[in-house]
Amino acid sequence: MMSLKKVIVVNKAFPAVGVELLKTKTNVIVLPFLDHEPESLPEIKKRIKGSDALVWNTRHRLTGEILDLAGPQLKAVSTKSSGIDHIDVDAVAKRGIRLGNTPNVLNESVADITLGLLIGAARRFKEGVQELESGNWKYGENCMLGQDIAGSTVGIVGFGGIGQSVVKRLKGFNVAKFVYSGRSDKPEAKELNVERVPQEELLRESDYVILSCPLTEETKHLINADSLKTMKKNCVLINVGRGGLIDQEALYEGLKNGEIFAAGLDVMTPEPLPKDHPLISLPNCFIIPHLGSATFATRNAMATISANNILNALEDKPMQYPIC
Ligand code: DGY
């Protein structure tokens, strides 16, 4: 009898639905560590030798060194994420390994979290909750004033599935104008009445700037000391892409000095962000701990796609969402 292919899932929090699916055709080993635990990466390196496939996480960079530790039989990797900035794609491709990810299924849940951040940052939820919880609720006409969404210009950097789902939700908020910037024209923009503009123009003219693009060499630190100076003083900046899109030191200064009104961040560098990080001390920086795709249904769907990517590749079929 042929032995089953060995699949290693590197994060013990990987949903059971994905493990069960993998178990139908492979020998699955789920490593007993959470990805942020210090022993996680060293243990992964020790234990992946001889694996035929890996289900990866977003916390550890997948490098040529790690692929070589797994060995030449390694055939497939799926990351349980839409983003692939943590993967050395060239190193994977060069070794003839198949790589997949889990896009699209998280568009709706990330769009929901974007709206939550947008309203929370624009209407000063963080300061409000702090006042309430500390017993310092200052009630009055001019307390805790924020920004309106109605009548605003909303700019989306990266108009993929998440950006489009955000615009669909905001259609009910009487936004005056939607614009987007990105590498290519998106056919969906016409129907949604969203105009493509250069990124500099978007940053200069938007009351809300939403970052929903991947982190690449081109997008790294697209928000920096220079670009912050061009943005509107009332601007609310939302980041649901990756922390590296923003130069955080510059953002800290910009928020402190009133260059922009507020920020709402679901992603940051590093994750987890240390509790004494300067951004956390700012009343106008509303931060949540990378919760974009964190719903039961979405995480289960991502796990199912990861498992299908691997099972397909091991049977020499196309992955459900192939990268290479
Ligand atoms: C992704 O899938 O890239 C999201 O950021 C969740 O990790």
Tab-separated table of C-alpha atoms and ligand atoms in Angstrom:
chain	number	residue	atom	x	y	z
A	1	MET	CA	0.000	0.000	0.000
A	2	MET	CA	1.309	3.474	-0.879
A	3	SER	CA	2.005	5.602	2.195
A	4	LEU	CA	0.010	8.795	2.595
A	5	LYS	CA	1.671	12.117	1.819
A	6	LYS	CA	2.827	14.027	4.876
A	7	VAL	CA	1.297	17.477	5.361
A	8	ILE	CA	2.514	19.745	8.131
A	9	VAL	CA	0.261	22.499	9.445
A	10	VAL	CA	2.562	24.924	11.212
A	11	ASN	CA	0.038	26.673	13.476
A	12	LYS	CA	-2.054	24.781	16.010
A	13	ALA	CA	-4.874	27.341	15.664
A	14	PHE	CA	-5.575	26.154	12.090
A	15	PRO	CA	-9.338	25.414	12.003
A	16	ALA	CA	-10.451	21.798	12.478
A	17	VAL	CA	-12.480	21.869	9.273
A	18	GLY	CA	-9.251	22.199	7.273
A	19	VAL	CA	-7.477	19.501	9.270
A	20	GLU	CA	-10.384	17.091	8.734
A	21	LEU	CA	-10.374	17.757	5.008
A	22	LEU	CA	-6.630	17.136	4.768
A	23	LYS	CA	-7.037	13.946	6.833
A	24	THR	CA	-9.295	12.428	4.185
A	25	LYS	CA	-6.316	11.909	1.904
A	26	THR	CA	-3.077	12.696	3.744
A	27	ASN	CA	-1.158	12.128	6.933
A	28	VAL	CA	-1.584	15.495	8.677
A	29	ILE	CA	0.606	16.710	11.502
A	30	VAL	CA	-0.490	19.897	13.250
A	31	LEU	CA	2.441	21.405	15.132
A	32	PRO	CA	1.491	22.179	18.749
A	33	PHE	CA	2.451	25.876	18.713
A	34	LEU	CA	0.712	29.159	18.085
A	35	ASP	CA	2.563	31.228	15.518
A	36	HIS	CA	3.461	34.050	17.933
A	37	GLU	CA	4.988	31.703	20.537
A	38	PRO	CA	8.793	32.092	20.629
A	39	GLU	CA	9.393	28.378	20.112
A	40	SER	CA	7.154	28.260	17.036
A	41	LEU	CA	9.742	29.006	14.327
A	42	PRO	CA	12.614	26.935	15.777
A	43	GLU	CA	10.229	23.991	16.227
A	44	ILE	CA	8.893	24.353	12.689
A	45	LYS	CA	12.461	24.267	11.392
A	46	LYS	CA	13.191	21.137	13.425
A	47	ARG	CA	10.047	19.282	12.423
A	48	ILE	CA	9.353	19.934	8.738
A	49	LYS	CA	11.992	17.594	7.309
A	50	GLY	CA	10.405	15.040	4.999
A	51	SER	CA	7.097	16.850	4.525
A	52	ASP	CA	5.335	16.753	1.158
A	53	ALA	CA	3.285	19.873	1.808
A	54	LEU	CA	3.073	22.735	4.275
A	55	VAL	CA	0.176	24.850	5.456
A	56	TRP	CA	1.955	28.083	6.366
A	57	ASN	CA	1.029	31.063	8.513
A	58	THR	CA	1.576	34.782	8.007
A	59	ARG	CA	3.884	35.401	10.923
A	60	HIS	CA	6.994	33.586	9.766
A	61	ARG	CA	8.819	34.445	6.592
A	62	LEU	CA	8.933	31.449	4.267
A	63	THR	CA	12.466	31.453	2.896
A	64	GLY	CA	14.623	29.237	0.710
A	65	GLU	CA	16.401	28.081	3.882
A	66	ILE	CA	13.144	26.744	5.330
A	67	LEU	CA	12.126	25.101	2.073
A	68	ASP	CA	15.503	23.344	2.007
A	69	LEU	CA	15.037	22.148	5.579
A	70	ALA	CA	11.800	20.476	4.457
A	71	GLY	CA	13.714	18.665	1.705
A	72	PRO	CA	13.505	18.111	-2.049
A	73	GLN	CA	10.258	16.085	-1.822
A	74	LEU	CA	8.339	19.220	-0.751
A	75	LYS	CA	5.729	19.726	-3.430
A	76	ALA	CA	3.203	22.264	-2.213
A	77	VAL	CA	2.687	25.148	0.188
A	78	SER	CA	-0.513	27.004	0.976
A	79	THR	CA	-0.559	30.089	3.132
A	80	LYS	CA	-3.798	30.588	5.061
A	81	SER	CA	-3.939	34.218	4.031
A	82	SER	CA	-4.660	36.435	1.121
A	83	GLY	CA	-1.401	38.365	1.552
A	84	ILE	CA	1.809	36.746	0.379
A	85	ASP	CA	4.324	39.414	1.407
A	86	HIS	CA	5.775	36.984	3.998
A	87	ILE	CA	6.736	34.483	1.310
A	88	ASP	CA	9.847	34.470	-0.837
A	89	VAL	CA	7.883	33.569	-3.954
A	90	ASP	CA	11.025	33.353	-6.121
A	91	ALA	CA	12.567	30.827	-3.725
A	92	VAL	CA	9.396	28.722	-3.888
A	93	ALA	CA	9.118	28.913	-7.679
A	94	LYS	CA	12.817	28.215	-8.207
A	95	ARG	CA	12.442	24.906	-6.393
A	96	GLY	CA	9.445	23.895	-8.500
A	97	ILE	CA	7.159	23.973	-5.455
A	98	ARG	CA	3.511	24.929	-5.944
A	99	LEU	CA	2.211	27.838	-3.880
A	100	GLY	CA	-1.370	28.901	-3.144
A	101	ASN	CA	-3.207	31.415	-0.974
A	102	THR	CA	-6.765	32.116	0.208
A	103	PRO	CA	-8.037	35.373	-1.317
A	104	ASN	CA	-11.614	36.617	-1.907
A	105	VAL	CA	-13.352	34.706	0.899
A	106	LEU	CA	-12.235	37.361	3.359
A	107	ASN	CA	-13.379	40.385	1.364
A	108	GLU	CA	-16.652	40.824	3.239
A	109	SER	CA	-15.288	40.335	6.751
A	110	VAL	CA	-12.338	42.672	6.105
A	111	ALA	CA	-14.699	45.253	4.588
A	112	ASP	CA	-16.846	45.061	7.752
A	113	ILE	CA	-13.801	45.693	9.936
A	114	THR	CA	-12.785	48.604	7.666
A	115	LEU	CA	-16.110	50.306	8.289
A	116	GLY	CA	-15.750	49.668	12.013
A	117	LEU	CA	-12.301	51.292	12.037
A	118	LEU	CA	-13.450	54.163	9.873
A	119	ILE	CA	-16.363	55.100	12.107
A	120	GLY	CA	-14.383	54.366	15.276
A	121	ALA	CA	-11.475	56.600	14.264
A	122	ALA	CA	-13.587	59.383	12.746
A	123	ARG	CA	-15.896	59.539	15.766
A	124	ARG	CA	-13.183	59.117	18.398
A	125	PHE	CA	-14.342	55.836	19.945
A	126	LYS	CA	-10.974	55.236	21.604
A	127	GLU	CA	-10.982	58.528	23.514
A	128	GLY	CA	-14.671	58.111	24.323
A	129	VAL	CA	-14.220	54.643	25.784
A	130	GLN	CA	-11.137	55.780	27.713
A	131	GLU	CA	-13.068	58.681	29.254
A	132	LEU	CA	-15.977	56.468	30.123
A	133	GLU	CA	-13.889	53.713	31.640
A	134	SER	CA	-11.717	56.077	33.647
A	135	GLY	CA	-14.726	57.916	35.082
A	136	ASN	CA	-13.721	61.121	33.273
A	137	TRP	CA	-16.639	61.522	30.930
A	138	LYS	CA	-16.587	65.209	30.026
A	139	TYR	CA	-20.050	65.954	28.764
A	140	GLY	CA	-20.576	69.094	26.692
A	141	GLU	CA	-21.424	70.756	23.412
A	142	ASN	CA	-17.905	70.735	22.074
A	143	CYS	CA	-16.628	67.497	23.485
A	144	MET	CA	-15.405	64.651	21.345
A	145	LEU	CA	-16.282	66.141	17.989
A	146	GLY	CA	-15.411	64.031	14.979
A	147	GLN	CA	-15.672	63.884	11.199
A	148	ASP	CA	-18.696	63.173	9.005
A	149	ILE	CA	-18.770	60.539	6.319
A	150	ALA	CA	-21.635	62.169	4.434
A	151	GLY	CA	-20.337	64.636	1.872
A	152	SER	CA	-16.769	63.312	2.074
A	153	THR	CA	-14.306	62.083	-0.532
A	154	VAL	CA	-13.204	58.519	0.126
A	155	GLY	CA	-9.967	57.312	-1.456
A	156	ILE	CA	-9.118	53.631	-1.702
A	157	VAL	CA	-5.517	52.652	-2.344
A	158	GLY	CA	-5.746	49.231	-4.000
A	159	PHE	CA	-9.185	48.628	-5.472
A	160	GLY	CA	-9.334	44.837	-5.291
A	161	GLY	CA	-12.086	42.737	-3.744
A	162	ILE	CA	-11.763	44.320	-0.289
A	163	GLY	CA	-11.745	47.895	-1.601
A	164	GLN	CA	-14.791	47.151	-3.752
A	165	SER	CA	-16.674	45.612	-0.816
A	166	VAL	CA	-15.870	48.704	1.252
A	167	VAL	CA	-17.297	50.997	-1.429
A	168	LYS	CA	-20.467	48.881	-1.679
A	169	ARG	CA	-20.996	49.300	2.059
A	170	LEU	CA	-20.262	53.039	2.009
A	171	LYS	CA	-22.822	53.596	-0.760
A	172	GLY	CA	-25.391	53.972	2.016
A	173	PHE	CA	-23.469	56.770	3.742
A	174	ASN	CA	-24.016	59.641	1.273
A	175	VAL	CA	-20.328	59.879	0.351
A	176	ALA	CA	-19.799	62.715	-2.185
A	177	LYS	CA	-17.030	61.073	-4.203
A	178	PHE	CA	-15.105	57.824	-4.377
A	179	VAL	CA	-11.637	57.617	-5.930
A	180	TYR	CA	-9.077	54.849	-6.126
A	181	SER	CA	-5.454	54.444	-7.067
A	182	GLY	CA	-3.686	51.312	-8.149
A	183	ARG	CA	-1.548	49.667	-10.784
A	184	SER	CA	-4.355	49.005	-13.245
A	185	ASP	CA	-7.842	50.074	-14.278
A	186	LYS	CA	-10.484	48.010	-12.523
A	187	PRO	CA	-13.546	47.250	-14.678
A	188	GLU	CA	-15.765	47.168	-11.530
A	189	ALA	CA	-14.985	50.858	-10.875
A	190	LYS	CA	-17.353	52.103	-13.559
A	191	GLU	CA	-20.427	50.432	-12.145
A	192	LEU	CA	-19.503	51.542	-8.617
A	193	ASN	CA	-18.831	55.076	-9.848
A	194	VAL	CA	-15.288	55.198	-8.507
A	195	GLU	CA	-12.752	57.272	-10.400
A	196	ARG	CA	-9.110	56.207	-10.839
A	197	VAL	CA	-6.671	58.988	-9.916
A	198	PRO	CA	-2.917	59.154	-9.299
A	199	GLN	CA	-1.991	58.194	-5.757
A	200	GLU	CA	-0.654	61.671	-4.934
A	201	GLU	CA	-3.989	63.207	-5.932
A	202	LEU	CA	-5.904	60.650	-3.887
A	203	LEU	CA	-3.838	61.402	-0.787
A	204	ARG	CA	-4.151	65.141	-1.317
A	205	GLU	CA	-7.921	65.216	-1.832
A	206	SER	CA	-9.441	62.459	0.271
A	207	ASP	CA	-11.128	62.945	3.614
A	208	TYR	CA	-10.802	59.213	4.202
A	209	VAL	CA	-7.842	57.242	2.883
A	210	ILE	CA	-8.249	53.474	3.027
A	211	LEU	CA	-5.214	51.266	2.415
A	212	SER	CA	-6.346	47.896	1.099
A	213	CYS	CA	-3.459	47.024	-1.183
A	214	PRO	CA	-0.776	44.341	-0.869
A	215	LEU	CA	2.629	45.160	0.601
A	216	THR	CA	5.252	45.168	-2.152
A	217	GLU	CA	8.477	47.035	-2.894
A	218	GLU	CA	6.351	49.747	-4.558
A	219	THR	CA	3.789	50.138	-1.769
A	220	LYS	CA	6.159	49.966	1.226
A	221	HIS	CA	5.857	53.150	3.326
A	222	LEU	CA	3.507	54.791	0.849
A	223	ILE	CA	2.361	56.750	3.872
A	224	ASN	CA	5.486	58.559	5.074
A	225	ALA	CA	6.600	61.926	6.418
A	226	ASP	CA	6.312	63.522	2.967
A	227	SER	CA	2.960	62.077	1.961
A	228	LEU	CA	1.420	62.854	5.363
A	229	LYS	CA	2.224	66.524	4.816
A	230	THR	CA	0.176	66.503	1.615
A	231	MET	CA	-2.913	64.992	3.251
A	232	LYS	CA	-5.881	66.932	4.583
A	233	LYS	CA	-5.790	67.897	8.239
A	234	ASN	CA	-9.213	66.345	8.713
A	235	CYS	CA	-8.163	63.125	6.997
A	236	VAL	CA	-8.846	59.770	8.617
A	237	LEU	CA	-6.384	57.083	7.517
A	238	ILE	CA	-7.413	53.420	7.637
A	239	ASN	CA	-5.035	50.499	7.100
A	240	VAL	CA	-6.381	46.984	6.531
A	241	GLY	CA	-3.554	45.928	4.172
A	242	ARG	CA	-0.230	45.416	5.906
A	243	GLY	CA	1.644	47.399	8.538
A	244	GLY	CA	4.562	48.012	6.182
A	245	LEU	CA	2.429	50.298	4.003
A	246	ILE	CA	2.958	52.968	6.642
A	247	ASP	CA	6.127	54.482	8.074
A	248	GLN	CA	4.890	54.255	11.647
A	249	GLU	CA	7.341	56.775	13.094
A	250	ALA	CA	6.111	59.322	10.578
A	251	LEU	CA	2.500	58.416	11.348
A	252	TYR	CA	3.128	58.915	15.056
A	253	GLU	CA	4.499	62.402	14.396
A	254	GLY	CA	1.728	63.182	11.909
A	255	LEU	CA	-1.025	62.185	14.332
A	256	LYS	CA	0.594	63.961	17.248
A	257	ASN	CA	1.131	67.171	15.295
A	258	GLY	CA	-2.320	67.198	13.701
A	259	GLU	CA	-1.137	66.616	10.142
A	260	ILE	CA	-4.098	64.256	9.856
A	261	PHE	CA	-7.087	63.846	12.173
A	262	ALA	CA	-6.947	60.173	13.100
A	263	ALA	CA	-5.932	56.701	12.053
A	264	GLY	CA	-7.616	53.322	12.343
A	265	LEU	CA	-5.276	50.370	12.038
A	266	ASP	CA	-5.996	46.659	11.803
A	267	VAL	CA	-2.426	45.884	10.742
A	268	MET	CA	0.890	47.155	12.011
A	269	THR	CA	4.567	46.366	12.365
A	270	PRO	CA	5.379	44.289	14.290
A	271	GLU	CA	2.431	42.101	15.162
A	272	PRO	CA	1.723	41.731	18.014
A	273	LEU	CA	2.497	45.403	18.612
A	274	PRO	CA	4.236	45.845	22.016
A	275	LYS	CA	1.940	47.504	24.522
A	276	ASP	CA	4.370	50.383	25.064
A	277	HIS	CA	4.496	51.231	21.344
A	278	PRO	CA	4.109	55.019	20.867
A	279	LEU	CA	1.143	54.641	18.489
A	280	ILE	CA	-0.868	52.959	21.247
A	281	SER	CA	-0.410	56.020	23.450
A	282	LEU	CA	-2.124	58.309	20.938
A	283	PRO	CA	-5.802	59.061	21.556
A	284	ASN	CA	-6.376	59.517	17.817
A	285	CYS	CA	-4.889	56.178	16.788
A	286	PHE	CA	-7.581	53.508	17.009
A	287	ILE	CA	-5.873	50.128	16.778
A	288	ILE	CA	-7.303	46.636	16.714
A	289	PRO	CA	-5.195	43.461	16.650
A	290	HIS	CA	-5.414	42.240	13.022
A	291	LEU	CA	-9.023	41.111	13.227
A	292	GLY	CA	-9.880	41.638	9.542
A	293	SER	CA	-10.674	38.049	8.648
A	294	ALA	CA	-11.443	36.928	12.191
A	295	THR	CA	-14.959	35.537	11.900
A	296	PHE	CA	-15.826	31.878	12.335
A	297	ALA	CA	-17.107	31.501	8.794
A	298	THR	CA	-14.253	33.343	7.096
A	299	ARG	CA	-11.472	31.567	8.956
A	300	ASN	CA	-13.136	28.199	8.246
A	301	ALA	CA	-13.430	29.103	4.565
A	302	MET	CA	-9.741	30.078	4.489
A	303	ALA	CA	-8.794	26.769	6.102
A	304	THR	CA	-10.897	24.835	3.598
A	305	ILE	CA	-9.244	26.608	0.680
A	306	SER	CA	-5.779	25.995	2.154
A	307	ALA	CA	-6.592	22.297	2.429
A	308	ASN	CA	-7.990	22.168	-1.107
A	309	ASN	CA	-4.905	23.959	-2.451
A	310	ILE	CA	-2.718	21.258	-0.905
A	311	LEU	CA	-4.896	18.271	-1.845
A	312	ASN	CA	-5.162	19.458	-5.444
A	313	ALA	CA	-1.435	20.043	-5.766
A	314	LEU	CA	-0.611	16.630	-4.305
A	315	GLU	CA	-2.893	15.103	-6.960
A	316	ASP	CA	-1.242	17.192	-9.707
A	317	LYS	CA	-4.364	19.288	-10.199
A	318	PRO	CA	-4.441	23.100	-10.246
A	319	MET	CA	-4.641	24.684	-6.799
A	320	GLN	CA	-7.895	26.487	-6.010
A	321	TYR	CA	-5.953	29.766	-5.731
A	322	PRO	CA	-2.493	29.319	-7.250
A	323	ILE	CA	0.309	31.867	-6.951
A	324	CYS	CA	2.909	29.746	-8.739
B	1	DGY	C1	-4.732	38.034	4.962
B	1	DGY	O1	-5.324	36.989	4.679
B	1	DGY	O2	-3.767	38.426	4.322
B	1	DGY	C2	-5.278	38.799	6.113
B	1	DGY	O3	-4.496	39.865	6.456
B	1	DGY	C3	-5.496	37.891	7.281
B	1	DGY	O4	-4.287	37.482	7.801
